[in-house]
Coordinates of C-alpha atoms in Angstrom, one line a residue:
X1 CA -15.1 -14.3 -14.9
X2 CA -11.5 -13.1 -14.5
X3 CA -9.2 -14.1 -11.9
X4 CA -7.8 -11.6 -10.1
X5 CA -5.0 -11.5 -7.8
X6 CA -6.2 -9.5 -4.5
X7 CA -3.9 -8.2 -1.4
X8 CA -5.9 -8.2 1.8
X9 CA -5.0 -7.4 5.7
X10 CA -6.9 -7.6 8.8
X11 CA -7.1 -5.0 11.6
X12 CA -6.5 -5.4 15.2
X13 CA -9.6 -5.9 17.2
X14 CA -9.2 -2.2 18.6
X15 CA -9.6 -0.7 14.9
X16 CA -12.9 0.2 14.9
X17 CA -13.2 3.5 12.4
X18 CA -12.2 3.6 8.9
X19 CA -9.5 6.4 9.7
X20 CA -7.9 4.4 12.7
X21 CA -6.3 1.7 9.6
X22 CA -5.1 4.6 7.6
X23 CA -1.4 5.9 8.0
X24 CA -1.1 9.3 9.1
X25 CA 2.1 9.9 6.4
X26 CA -0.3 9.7 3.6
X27 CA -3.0 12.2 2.1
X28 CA -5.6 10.2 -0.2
X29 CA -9.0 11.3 -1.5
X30 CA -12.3 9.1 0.3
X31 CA -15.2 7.3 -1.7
X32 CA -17.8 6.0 -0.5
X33 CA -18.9 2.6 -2.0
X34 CA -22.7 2.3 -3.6
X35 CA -25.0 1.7 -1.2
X36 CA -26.8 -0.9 -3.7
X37 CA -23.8 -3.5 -2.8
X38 CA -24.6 -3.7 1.1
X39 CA -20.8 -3.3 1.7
X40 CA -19.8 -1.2 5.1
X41 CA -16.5 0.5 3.4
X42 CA -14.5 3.3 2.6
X43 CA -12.2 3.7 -1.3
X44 CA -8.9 5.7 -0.9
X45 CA -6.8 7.0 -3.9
X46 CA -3.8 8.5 -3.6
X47 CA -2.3 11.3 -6.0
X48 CA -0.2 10.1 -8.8
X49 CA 2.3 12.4 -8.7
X50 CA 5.0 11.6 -12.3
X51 CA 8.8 11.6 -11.5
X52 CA 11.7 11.9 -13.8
X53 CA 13.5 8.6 -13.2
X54 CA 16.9 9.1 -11.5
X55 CA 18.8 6.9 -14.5
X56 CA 17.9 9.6 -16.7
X57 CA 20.3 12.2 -15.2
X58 CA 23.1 9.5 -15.1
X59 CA 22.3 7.8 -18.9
X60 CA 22.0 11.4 -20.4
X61 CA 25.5 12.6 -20.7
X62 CA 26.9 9.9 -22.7
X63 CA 24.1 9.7 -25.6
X64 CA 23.4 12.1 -28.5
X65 CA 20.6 14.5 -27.9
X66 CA 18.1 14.8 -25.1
X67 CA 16.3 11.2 -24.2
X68 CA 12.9 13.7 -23.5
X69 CA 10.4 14.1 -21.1
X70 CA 10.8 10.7 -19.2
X71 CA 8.6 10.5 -16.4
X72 CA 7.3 7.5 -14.2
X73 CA 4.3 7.4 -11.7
X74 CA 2.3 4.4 -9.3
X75 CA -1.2 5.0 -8.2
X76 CA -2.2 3.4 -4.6
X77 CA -5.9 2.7 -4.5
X78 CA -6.9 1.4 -0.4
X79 CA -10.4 -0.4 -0.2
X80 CA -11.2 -0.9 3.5
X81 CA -14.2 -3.3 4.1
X82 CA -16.1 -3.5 8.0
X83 CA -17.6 -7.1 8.8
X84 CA -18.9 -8.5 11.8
X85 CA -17.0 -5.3 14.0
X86 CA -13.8 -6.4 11.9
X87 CA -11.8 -4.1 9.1
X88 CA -10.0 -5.8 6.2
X89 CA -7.8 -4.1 4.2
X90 CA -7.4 -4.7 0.7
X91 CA -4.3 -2.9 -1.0
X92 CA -3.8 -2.5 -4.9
X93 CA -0.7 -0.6 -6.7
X94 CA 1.2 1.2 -3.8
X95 CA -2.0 1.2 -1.5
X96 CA 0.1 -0.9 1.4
X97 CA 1.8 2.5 1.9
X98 CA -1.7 4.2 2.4
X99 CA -2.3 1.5 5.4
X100 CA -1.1 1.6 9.0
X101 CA 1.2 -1.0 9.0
X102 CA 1.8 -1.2 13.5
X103 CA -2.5 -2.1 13.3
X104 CA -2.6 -4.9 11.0
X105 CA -3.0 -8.2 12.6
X106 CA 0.2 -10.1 12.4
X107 CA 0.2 -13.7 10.5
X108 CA -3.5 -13.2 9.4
X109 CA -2.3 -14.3 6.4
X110 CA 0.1 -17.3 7.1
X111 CA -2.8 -18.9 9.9
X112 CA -5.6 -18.1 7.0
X113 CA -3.5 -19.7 4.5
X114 CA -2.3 -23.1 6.5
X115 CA -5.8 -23.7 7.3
X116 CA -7.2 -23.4 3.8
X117 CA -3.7 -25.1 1.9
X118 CA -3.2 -28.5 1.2
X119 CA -0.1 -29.7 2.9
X120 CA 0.9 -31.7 0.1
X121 CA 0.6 -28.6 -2.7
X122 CA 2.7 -26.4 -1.1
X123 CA 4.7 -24.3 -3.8
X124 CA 6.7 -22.0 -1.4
X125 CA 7.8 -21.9 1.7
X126 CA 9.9 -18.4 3.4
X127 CA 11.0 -18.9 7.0
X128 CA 13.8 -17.3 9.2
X129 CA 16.2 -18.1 11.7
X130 CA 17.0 -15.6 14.3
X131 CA 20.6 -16.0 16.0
X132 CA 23.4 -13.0 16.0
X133 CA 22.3 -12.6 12.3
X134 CA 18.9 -12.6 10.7
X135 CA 19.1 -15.7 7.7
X136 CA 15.9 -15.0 5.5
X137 CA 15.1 -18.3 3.5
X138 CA 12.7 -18.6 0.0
X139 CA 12.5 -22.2 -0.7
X140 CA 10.8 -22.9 -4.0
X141 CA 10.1 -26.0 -5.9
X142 CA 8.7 -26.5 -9.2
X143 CA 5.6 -28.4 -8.6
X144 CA 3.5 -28.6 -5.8
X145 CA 5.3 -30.9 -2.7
X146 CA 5.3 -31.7 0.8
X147 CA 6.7 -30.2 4.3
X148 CA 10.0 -32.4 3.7
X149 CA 10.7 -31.7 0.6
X150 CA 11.7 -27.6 1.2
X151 CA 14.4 -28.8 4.0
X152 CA 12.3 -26.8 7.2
X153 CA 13.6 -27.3 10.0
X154 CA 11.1 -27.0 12.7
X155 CA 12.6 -27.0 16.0
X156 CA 14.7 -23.9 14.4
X157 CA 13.7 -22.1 11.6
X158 CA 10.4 -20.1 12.4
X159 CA 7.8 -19.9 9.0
X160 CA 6.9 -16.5 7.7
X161 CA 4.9 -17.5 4.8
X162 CA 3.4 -20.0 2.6
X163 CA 2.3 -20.5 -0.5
X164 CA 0.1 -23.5 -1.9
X165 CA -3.2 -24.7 -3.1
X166 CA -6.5 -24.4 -1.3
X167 CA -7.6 -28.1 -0.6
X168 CA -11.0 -26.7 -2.0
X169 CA -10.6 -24.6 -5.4
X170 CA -13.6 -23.0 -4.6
X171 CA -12.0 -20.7 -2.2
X172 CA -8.9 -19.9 -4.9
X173 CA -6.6 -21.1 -7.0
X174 CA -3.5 -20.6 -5.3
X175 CA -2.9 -19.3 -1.8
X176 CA -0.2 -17.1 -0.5
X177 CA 0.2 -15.8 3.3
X178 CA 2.4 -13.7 6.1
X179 CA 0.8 -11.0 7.4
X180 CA -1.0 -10.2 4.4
X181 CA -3.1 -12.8 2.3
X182 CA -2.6 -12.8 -1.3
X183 CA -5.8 -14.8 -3.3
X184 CA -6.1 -15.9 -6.9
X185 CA -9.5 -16.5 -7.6
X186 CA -12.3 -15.4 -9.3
X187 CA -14.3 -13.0 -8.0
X188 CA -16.5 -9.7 -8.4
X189 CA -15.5 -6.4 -6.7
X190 CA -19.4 -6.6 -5.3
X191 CA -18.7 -10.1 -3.5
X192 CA -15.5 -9.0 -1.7
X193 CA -18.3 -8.4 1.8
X194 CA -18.6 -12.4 1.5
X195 CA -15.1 -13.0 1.1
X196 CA -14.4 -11.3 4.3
X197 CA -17.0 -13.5 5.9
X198 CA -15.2 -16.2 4.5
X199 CA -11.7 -15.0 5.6
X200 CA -12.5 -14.3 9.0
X201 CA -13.8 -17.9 9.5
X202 CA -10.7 -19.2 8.3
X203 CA -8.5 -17.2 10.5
X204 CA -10.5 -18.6 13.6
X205 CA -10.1 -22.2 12.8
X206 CA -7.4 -24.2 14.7
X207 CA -6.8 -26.7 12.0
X208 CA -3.0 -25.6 10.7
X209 CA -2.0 -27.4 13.5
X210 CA -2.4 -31.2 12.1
X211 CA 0.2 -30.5 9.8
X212 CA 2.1 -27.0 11.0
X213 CA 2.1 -26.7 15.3
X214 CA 5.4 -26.6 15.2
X215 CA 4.9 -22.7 14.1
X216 CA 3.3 -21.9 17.2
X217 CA 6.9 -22.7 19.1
X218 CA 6.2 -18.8 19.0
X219 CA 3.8 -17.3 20.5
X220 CA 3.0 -13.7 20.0
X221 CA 2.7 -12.1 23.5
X222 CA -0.4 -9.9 23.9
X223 CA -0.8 -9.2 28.3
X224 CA 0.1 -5.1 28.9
X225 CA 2.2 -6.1 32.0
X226 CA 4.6 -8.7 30.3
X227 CA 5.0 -6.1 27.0
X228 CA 5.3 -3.0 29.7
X229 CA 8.2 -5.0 31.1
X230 CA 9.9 -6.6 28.0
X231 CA 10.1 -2.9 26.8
X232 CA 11.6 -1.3 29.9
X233 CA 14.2 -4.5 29.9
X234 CA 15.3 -3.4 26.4
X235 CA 15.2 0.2 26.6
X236 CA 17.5 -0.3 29.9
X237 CA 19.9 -2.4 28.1
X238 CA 20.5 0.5 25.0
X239 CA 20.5 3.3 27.1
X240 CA 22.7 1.7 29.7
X241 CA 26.0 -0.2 28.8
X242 CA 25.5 -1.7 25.6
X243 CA 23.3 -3.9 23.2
X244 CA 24.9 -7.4 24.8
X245 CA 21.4 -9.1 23.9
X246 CA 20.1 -6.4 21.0
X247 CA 21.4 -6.2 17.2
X248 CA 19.6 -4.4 14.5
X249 CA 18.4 -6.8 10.9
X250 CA 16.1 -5.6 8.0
X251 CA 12.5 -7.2 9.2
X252 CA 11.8 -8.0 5.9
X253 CA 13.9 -9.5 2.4
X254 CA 15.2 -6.8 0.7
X255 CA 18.0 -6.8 -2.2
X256 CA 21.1 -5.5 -1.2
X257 CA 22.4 -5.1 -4.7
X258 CA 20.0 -2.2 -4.8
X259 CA 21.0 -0.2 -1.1
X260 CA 23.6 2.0 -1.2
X261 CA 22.9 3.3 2.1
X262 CA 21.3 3.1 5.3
X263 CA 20.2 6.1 8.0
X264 CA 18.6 5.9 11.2
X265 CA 17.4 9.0 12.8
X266 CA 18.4 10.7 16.1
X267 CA 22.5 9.8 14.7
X268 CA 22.3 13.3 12.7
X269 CA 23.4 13.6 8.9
X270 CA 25.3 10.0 9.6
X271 CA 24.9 7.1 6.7
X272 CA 25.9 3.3 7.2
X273 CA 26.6 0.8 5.5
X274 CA 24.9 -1.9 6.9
X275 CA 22.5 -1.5 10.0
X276 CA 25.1 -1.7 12.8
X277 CA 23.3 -1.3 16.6
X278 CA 27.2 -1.0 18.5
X279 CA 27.8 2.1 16.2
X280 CA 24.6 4.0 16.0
X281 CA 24.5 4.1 20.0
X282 CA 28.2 5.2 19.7
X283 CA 27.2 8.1 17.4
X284 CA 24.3 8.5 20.0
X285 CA 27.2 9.9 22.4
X286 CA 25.8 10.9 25.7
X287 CA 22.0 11.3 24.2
X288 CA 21.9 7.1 24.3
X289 CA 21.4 7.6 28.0
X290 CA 17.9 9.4 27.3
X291 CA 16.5 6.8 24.9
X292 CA 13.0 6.0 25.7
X293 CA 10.7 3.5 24.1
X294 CA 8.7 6.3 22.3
X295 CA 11.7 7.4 20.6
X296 CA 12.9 4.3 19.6
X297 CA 9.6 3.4 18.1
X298 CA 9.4 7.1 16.8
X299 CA 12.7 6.9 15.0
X300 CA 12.9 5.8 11.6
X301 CA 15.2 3.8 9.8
X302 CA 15.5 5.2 6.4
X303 CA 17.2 3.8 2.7
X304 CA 19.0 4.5 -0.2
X305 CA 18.9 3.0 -3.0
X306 CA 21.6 2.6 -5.5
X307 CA 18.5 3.9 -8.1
X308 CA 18.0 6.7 -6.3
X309 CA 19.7 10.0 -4.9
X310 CA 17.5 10.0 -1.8
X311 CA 17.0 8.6 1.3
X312 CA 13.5 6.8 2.0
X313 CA 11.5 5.6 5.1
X314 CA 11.5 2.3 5.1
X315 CA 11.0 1.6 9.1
X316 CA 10.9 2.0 12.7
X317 CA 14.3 1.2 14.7
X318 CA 11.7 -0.4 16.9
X319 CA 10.7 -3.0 14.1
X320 CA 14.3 -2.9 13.7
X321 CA 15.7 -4.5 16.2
X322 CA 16.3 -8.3 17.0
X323 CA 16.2 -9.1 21.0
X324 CA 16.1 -11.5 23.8
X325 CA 14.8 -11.0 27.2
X326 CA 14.3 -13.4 29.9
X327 CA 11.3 -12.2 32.6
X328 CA 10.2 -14.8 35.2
X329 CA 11.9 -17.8 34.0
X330 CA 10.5 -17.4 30.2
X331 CA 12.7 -16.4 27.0
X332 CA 11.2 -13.3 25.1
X333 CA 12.4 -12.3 21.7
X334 CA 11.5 -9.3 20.0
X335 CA 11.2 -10.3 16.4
X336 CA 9.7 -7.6 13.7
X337 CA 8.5 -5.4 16.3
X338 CA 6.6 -8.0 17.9
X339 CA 7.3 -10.2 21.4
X340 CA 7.1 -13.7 21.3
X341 CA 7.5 -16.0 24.0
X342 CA 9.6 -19.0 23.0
X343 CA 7.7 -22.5 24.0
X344 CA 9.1 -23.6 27.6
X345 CA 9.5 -27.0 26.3
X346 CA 11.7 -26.3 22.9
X347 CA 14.2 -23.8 25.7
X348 CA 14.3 -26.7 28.1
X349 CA 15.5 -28.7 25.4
X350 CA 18.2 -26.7 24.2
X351 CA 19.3 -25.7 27.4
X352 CA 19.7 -28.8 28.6
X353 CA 21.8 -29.9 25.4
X354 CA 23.8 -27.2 25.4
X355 CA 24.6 -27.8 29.1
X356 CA 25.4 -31.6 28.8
X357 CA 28.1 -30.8 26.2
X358 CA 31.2 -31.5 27.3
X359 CA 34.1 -28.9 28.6
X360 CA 36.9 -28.5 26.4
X361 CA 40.2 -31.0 27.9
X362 CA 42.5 -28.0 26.7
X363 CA 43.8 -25.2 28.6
X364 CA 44.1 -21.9 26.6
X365 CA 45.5 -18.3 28.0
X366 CA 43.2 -15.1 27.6
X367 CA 42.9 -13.4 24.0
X368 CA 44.8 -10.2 24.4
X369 CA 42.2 -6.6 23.7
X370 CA 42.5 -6.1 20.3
X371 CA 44.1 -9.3 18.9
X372 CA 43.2 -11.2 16.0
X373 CA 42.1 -14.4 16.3
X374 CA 44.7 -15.4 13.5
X375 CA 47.6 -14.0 15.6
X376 CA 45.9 -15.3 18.6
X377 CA 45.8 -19.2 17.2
X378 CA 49.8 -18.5 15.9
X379 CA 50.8 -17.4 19.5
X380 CA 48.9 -19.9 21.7
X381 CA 50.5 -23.0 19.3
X382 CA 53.7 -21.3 20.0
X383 CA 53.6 -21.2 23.4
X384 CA 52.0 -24.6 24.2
X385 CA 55.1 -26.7 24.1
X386 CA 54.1 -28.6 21.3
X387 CA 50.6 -29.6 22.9
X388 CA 48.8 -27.8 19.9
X389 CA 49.8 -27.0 16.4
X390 CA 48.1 -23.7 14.4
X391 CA 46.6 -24.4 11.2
X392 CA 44.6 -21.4 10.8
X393 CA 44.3 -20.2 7.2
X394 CA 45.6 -23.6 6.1
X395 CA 42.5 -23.9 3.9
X396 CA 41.8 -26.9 1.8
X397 CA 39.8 -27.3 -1.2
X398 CA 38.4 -31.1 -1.9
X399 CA 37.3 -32.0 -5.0
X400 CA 34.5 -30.3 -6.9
X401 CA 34.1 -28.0 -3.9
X402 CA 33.6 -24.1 -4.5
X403 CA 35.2 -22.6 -1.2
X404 CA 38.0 -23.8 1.1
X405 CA 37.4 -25.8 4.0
X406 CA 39.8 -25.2 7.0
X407 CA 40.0 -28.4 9.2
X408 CA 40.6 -26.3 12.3
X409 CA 42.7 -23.6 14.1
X410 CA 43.9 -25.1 16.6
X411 CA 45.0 -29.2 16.3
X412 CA 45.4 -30.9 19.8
X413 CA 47.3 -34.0 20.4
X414 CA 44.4 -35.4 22.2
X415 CA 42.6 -35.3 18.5
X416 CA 40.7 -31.7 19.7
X417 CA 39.5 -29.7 16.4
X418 CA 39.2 -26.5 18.3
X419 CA 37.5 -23.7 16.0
X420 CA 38.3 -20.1 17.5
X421 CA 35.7 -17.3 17.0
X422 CA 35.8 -14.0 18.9
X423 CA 31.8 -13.5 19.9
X424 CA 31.1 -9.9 18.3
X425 CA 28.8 -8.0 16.1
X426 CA 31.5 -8.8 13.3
X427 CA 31.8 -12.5 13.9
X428 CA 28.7 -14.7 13.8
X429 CA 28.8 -17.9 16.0
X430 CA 26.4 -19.4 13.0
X431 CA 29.9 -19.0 11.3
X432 CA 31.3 -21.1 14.1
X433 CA 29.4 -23.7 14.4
X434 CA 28.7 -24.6 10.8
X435 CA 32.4 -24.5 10.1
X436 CA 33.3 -27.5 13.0
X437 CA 30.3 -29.8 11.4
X438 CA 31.5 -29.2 7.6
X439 CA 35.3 -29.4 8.2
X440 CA 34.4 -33.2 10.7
X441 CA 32.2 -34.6 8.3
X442 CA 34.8 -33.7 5.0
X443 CA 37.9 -35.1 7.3
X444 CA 36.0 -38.4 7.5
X445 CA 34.4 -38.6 4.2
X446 CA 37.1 -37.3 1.6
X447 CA 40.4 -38.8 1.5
X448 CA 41.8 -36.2 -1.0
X449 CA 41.3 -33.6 1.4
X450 CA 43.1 -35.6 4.8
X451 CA 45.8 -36.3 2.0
X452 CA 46.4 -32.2 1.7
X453 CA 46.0 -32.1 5.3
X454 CA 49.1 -34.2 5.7
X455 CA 50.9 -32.7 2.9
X456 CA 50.8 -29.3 4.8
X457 CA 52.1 -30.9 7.8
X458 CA 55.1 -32.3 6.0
X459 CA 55.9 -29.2 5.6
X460 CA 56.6 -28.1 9.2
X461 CA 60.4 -28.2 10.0
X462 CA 60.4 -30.1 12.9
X463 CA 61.1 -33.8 12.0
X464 CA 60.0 -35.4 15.4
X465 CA 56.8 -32.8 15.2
X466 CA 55.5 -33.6 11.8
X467 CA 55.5 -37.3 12.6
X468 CA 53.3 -36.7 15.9
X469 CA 50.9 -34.7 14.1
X470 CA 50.5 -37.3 11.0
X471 CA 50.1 -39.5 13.2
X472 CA 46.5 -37.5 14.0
X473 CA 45.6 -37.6 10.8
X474 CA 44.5 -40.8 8.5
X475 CA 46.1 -41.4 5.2
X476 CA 43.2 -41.0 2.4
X477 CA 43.4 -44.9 1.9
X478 CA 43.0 -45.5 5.4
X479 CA 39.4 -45.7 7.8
X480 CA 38.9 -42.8 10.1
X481 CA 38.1 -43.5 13.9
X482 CA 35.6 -40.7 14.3
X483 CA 35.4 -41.3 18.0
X484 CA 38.8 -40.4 18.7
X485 CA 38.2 -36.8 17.7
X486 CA 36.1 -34.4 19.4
X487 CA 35.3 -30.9 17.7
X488 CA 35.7 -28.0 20.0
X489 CA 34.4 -24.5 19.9
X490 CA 36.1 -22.1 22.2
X491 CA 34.2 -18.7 22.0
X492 CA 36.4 -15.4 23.0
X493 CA 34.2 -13.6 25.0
X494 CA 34.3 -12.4 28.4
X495 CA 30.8 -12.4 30.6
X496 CA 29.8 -12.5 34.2
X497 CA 26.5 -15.1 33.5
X498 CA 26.8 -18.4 35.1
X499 CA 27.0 -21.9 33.1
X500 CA 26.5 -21.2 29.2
X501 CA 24.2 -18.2 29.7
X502 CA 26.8 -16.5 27.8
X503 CA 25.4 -17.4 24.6
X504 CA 22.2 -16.5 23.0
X505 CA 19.1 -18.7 23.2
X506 CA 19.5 -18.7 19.5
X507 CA 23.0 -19.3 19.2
X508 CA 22.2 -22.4 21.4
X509 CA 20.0 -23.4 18.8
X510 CA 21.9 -23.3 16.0
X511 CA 25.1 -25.3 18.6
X512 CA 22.4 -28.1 19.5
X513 CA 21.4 -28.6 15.6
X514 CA 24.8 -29.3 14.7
X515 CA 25.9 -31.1 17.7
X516 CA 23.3 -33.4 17.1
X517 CA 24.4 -33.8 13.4
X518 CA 28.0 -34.3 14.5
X519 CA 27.1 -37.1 17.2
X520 CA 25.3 -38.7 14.2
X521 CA 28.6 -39.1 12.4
X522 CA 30.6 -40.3 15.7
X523 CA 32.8 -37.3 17.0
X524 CA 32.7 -36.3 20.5
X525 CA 31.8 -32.1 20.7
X526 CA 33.1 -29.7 23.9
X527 CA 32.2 -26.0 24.5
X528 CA 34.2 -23.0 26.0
X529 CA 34.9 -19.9 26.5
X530 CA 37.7 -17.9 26.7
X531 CA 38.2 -14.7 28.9
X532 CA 40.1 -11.6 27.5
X533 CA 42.9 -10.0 29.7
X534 CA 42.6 -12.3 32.5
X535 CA 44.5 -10.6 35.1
X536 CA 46.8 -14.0 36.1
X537 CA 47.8 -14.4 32.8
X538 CA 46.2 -17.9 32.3
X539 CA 42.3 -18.6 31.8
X540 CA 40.7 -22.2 30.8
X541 CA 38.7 -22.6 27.8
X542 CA 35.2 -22.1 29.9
X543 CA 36.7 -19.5 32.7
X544 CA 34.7 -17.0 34.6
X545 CA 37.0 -13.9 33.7
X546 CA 34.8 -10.9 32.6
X547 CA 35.5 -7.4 31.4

């Protein structure tokens, strides 16, 4: 027997006919399957309909005679299976377009898979980490491994799918799941009724959690009332002052090699570059203040690819959008058109990290509207009186290493690395973050680069100033005290939220992961935020000013 590779979804509980789990975009002719098999199901095929490829048009001008009739088609075939009041869905060619993808029951796949795998022949491993970006992670090895060796990160990076062998070979012969469940195995289209009987025992079984609960840290919110409130919360927030807790990602990997262009409906003939939230409610203009729920779920976010001369629909902006929502003391976050509620005890912890770190010992004035942080650094050293010294854009590049490494932007006498990062839709606090961890742990561990440190101080032209501020910084030869330096990140943004609410639950994640990692290695770490325009002229890293 053969071993076929099969594509299978499960519908929501509520999908009870045959039609409900068919997309209403797509026309495809019905079979019914042979009643000799016993299977409850339905067969769709969809019209192949042949295209001329778009290269032709572009490759044709520059060759000698006509390259023909070139023409390209996919069929989509949709087999939909009913067992025990449940529909699977099994897709082959393009038939995932034939399928309605808002019914399908999210992570059948991934729970089905975990419970079947064998945690030490895992092959692949795709998770995300959700912050003011969207970082979408394929970890591969080349032979079957364990959890450690595909670097996860459980308390931050959240699994999407897996990939593995089945403890039994019986069931397949490799394993692959997210929402969808991809089998190798062997297996007769007339036995596919017992595979759903099989399927649908494994996606009831609890036993992923020996070796994966830390995937549960979310939980998919199902109660009306908390979704009916999650929804009004974000619909307020775009259709009122701005997206302060909202931005727009691609829910899925894509290749951006191959958009050119990206187009979301309701901003007119308008293309973008990138899916950018703060200017498609700007293009809005005053319809943003009648966005409802059903048009932001309605709209679709459309793309071109650099293959093609058209625009296609690729999404909803619902399915679109990345956001967080506190209701009743629990953190929400809207993740792939789905609500999850973030486990109480994993926000607890990072809150309370976040809140023990340390305020910065510095005083800094207000960013002025508009400015850059690189002018920003240059005129706060200036007029510090020789408390701080700039050495932003002073980048470094230790040995063997691909990119520069900037120790800082701002150099305190006190031994402050203070990293300056305006908190906008442009500027990732990821960015941030990473940047004070890599920058400590190279200061300590490579001489070569403290050397070129203190070779661009010698520069400075102030005699009296470039010996105070070698003085901060070890010769290559010498030991490094780490705990005389602390790593600061002060954060322009202005915000009327008390404590650190500030920043993103996210964010906060990402800070406490490489706080931790630069206690490990012995510096101190401090956290604050400057105001912009403060109206007396002089705000402390951490001040209350707001916009």
């Amino acid at each position: 027997m053969a071993t076929r590779r099969l594509t299978v979804y499960l519908m929501q509980a509520g999908v009870q006919e045959f039609s409900e789990a068919r997309s209403d975009e797509k026309h495809a002719e019905e079979f019914e399957l042979a009643a000799e098999h016993g299977i409850d199901g339905r067969f769709y095929r969809a019209p192949s309909v042949p295209r001329t490829p778009p290269w032709v048009g572009f490759i044709e001008p520059i060759v000698t005679g006509s390259l023909g009739d070139v023409r390209s088609s996919s069929a989509s075939g949709l087999l939909l299976i009913r067992v025990e009041g449940r529909i699977f869905a099994f897709t082959f060619g393009f038939g995932r377009s034939l399928l309605d993808l808002s019914r399908i029951e999210h992570r059948f796949g991934l729970k089905v898979a975990l419970n079947r795998v064998d945690p030490t022949q895992l092959r692949s491993l795709d998770t995300k980490a959700f912050e003011d970006l969207v970082v979408t992670t394929t970890t591969q090895v080349s032979k079957n491994a364990e959890l450690p060796a595909f670097g996860v990160d459980v308390s931050r990076d959240i699994l999407r799918a897996a990939t593995g062998e089945p403890r039994d070979k019986s069931f397949a012969k490799r394993v692959s799941g997210s929402d969808g469940l991809v089998l190798n195995l062997e297996t007769e289209a007339a036995d596919l009724g017992a595979l759903c009987e099989e399927l649908l025992i494994a996606y009831a079984e609890d036993g992923y959690k020996a070796d994966f609960e830390w995937i549960d840290q979310l939980m998919l919110v199902k109660d009306a009332k908390v979704l009916e409130s999650l929804d009004e919360a974000l619909v307020k927030e775009l259709s009122g002052a701005g997206a302060v807790s909202t931005h727009t990602a691609v829910p899925e990997p894509i290749n951006w090699e191959d958009i050119d262009a990206f187009k979301i409906a309701g901003a007119g003939r308008k293309e973008y570059d990138d899916l950018d939230l703060h200017a498609y409610l700007a293009d809005l203009g005053d319809e943003r203040s009648e966005l409802t729920l059903e048009r932001i779920k309605d709209r679709r976010v459309s793309v071109r690819y650099a293959r093609s001369d058209r625009f296609e629909s690729k999404w909803s902006l619902y399915k679109c959008l990345v956001s967080e929502q506190r209701v009743e003391e629990a953190l929400y976050v809207l993740i792939e058109g789905r609500w999850f509620v973030v486990s109480g005890s994993l926000v607890e912890d990072v809150d309370l990290f976040v809140e023990r770190i340390a305020e910065p010992t510095v005083t800094l004035p207000p960013s002025k509207a508009g400015e850059k942080e690189g002018v920003y650094n240059k005129r706060v050293a200036e007029e510090s009186g020789g408390v701080l010294v700039s050495l932003d854009a002073k980048i470094k590049r230790p040995g063997g290493a691909a990119s520069g490494i900037e120790l800082c932007d701002l150099l305190s006498q006190d031994g402050e690395f203070i990293h300056v990062k305006r908190k906008s839709r442009s500027a990732t606090l990821s960015h941030l973050f990473a940047q004070g961890s890599v920058s400590a742990a190279t200061f300590f561990s490579d001489g070569t680069f403290r050397d070129e440190v203190r070779t661009t101080i010698d520069k400075f032209d102030d005699v009296d100033a470039r010996a105070k501020w070698l003085e901060l910084v070890p010769k290559g030869s010498d030991e490094v005290d780490r705990s005389r330096y602390c790593v600061t990140y002060a954060v322009v943004a202005n915000s009327n939220r008390p404590g650190r609410e500030w920043l993103p639950f996210f964010s906060k994640l990402n800070l406490m992961q490489h706080g931790r990692q630069l206690s490990a290695y012995g510096f101190r770490i401090a956290l604050g935020r400057v105001g912009v325009d403060a109206e007396d002229g002089v705000a402390a890293v951490g001040g209350t000013t707001d916009e």
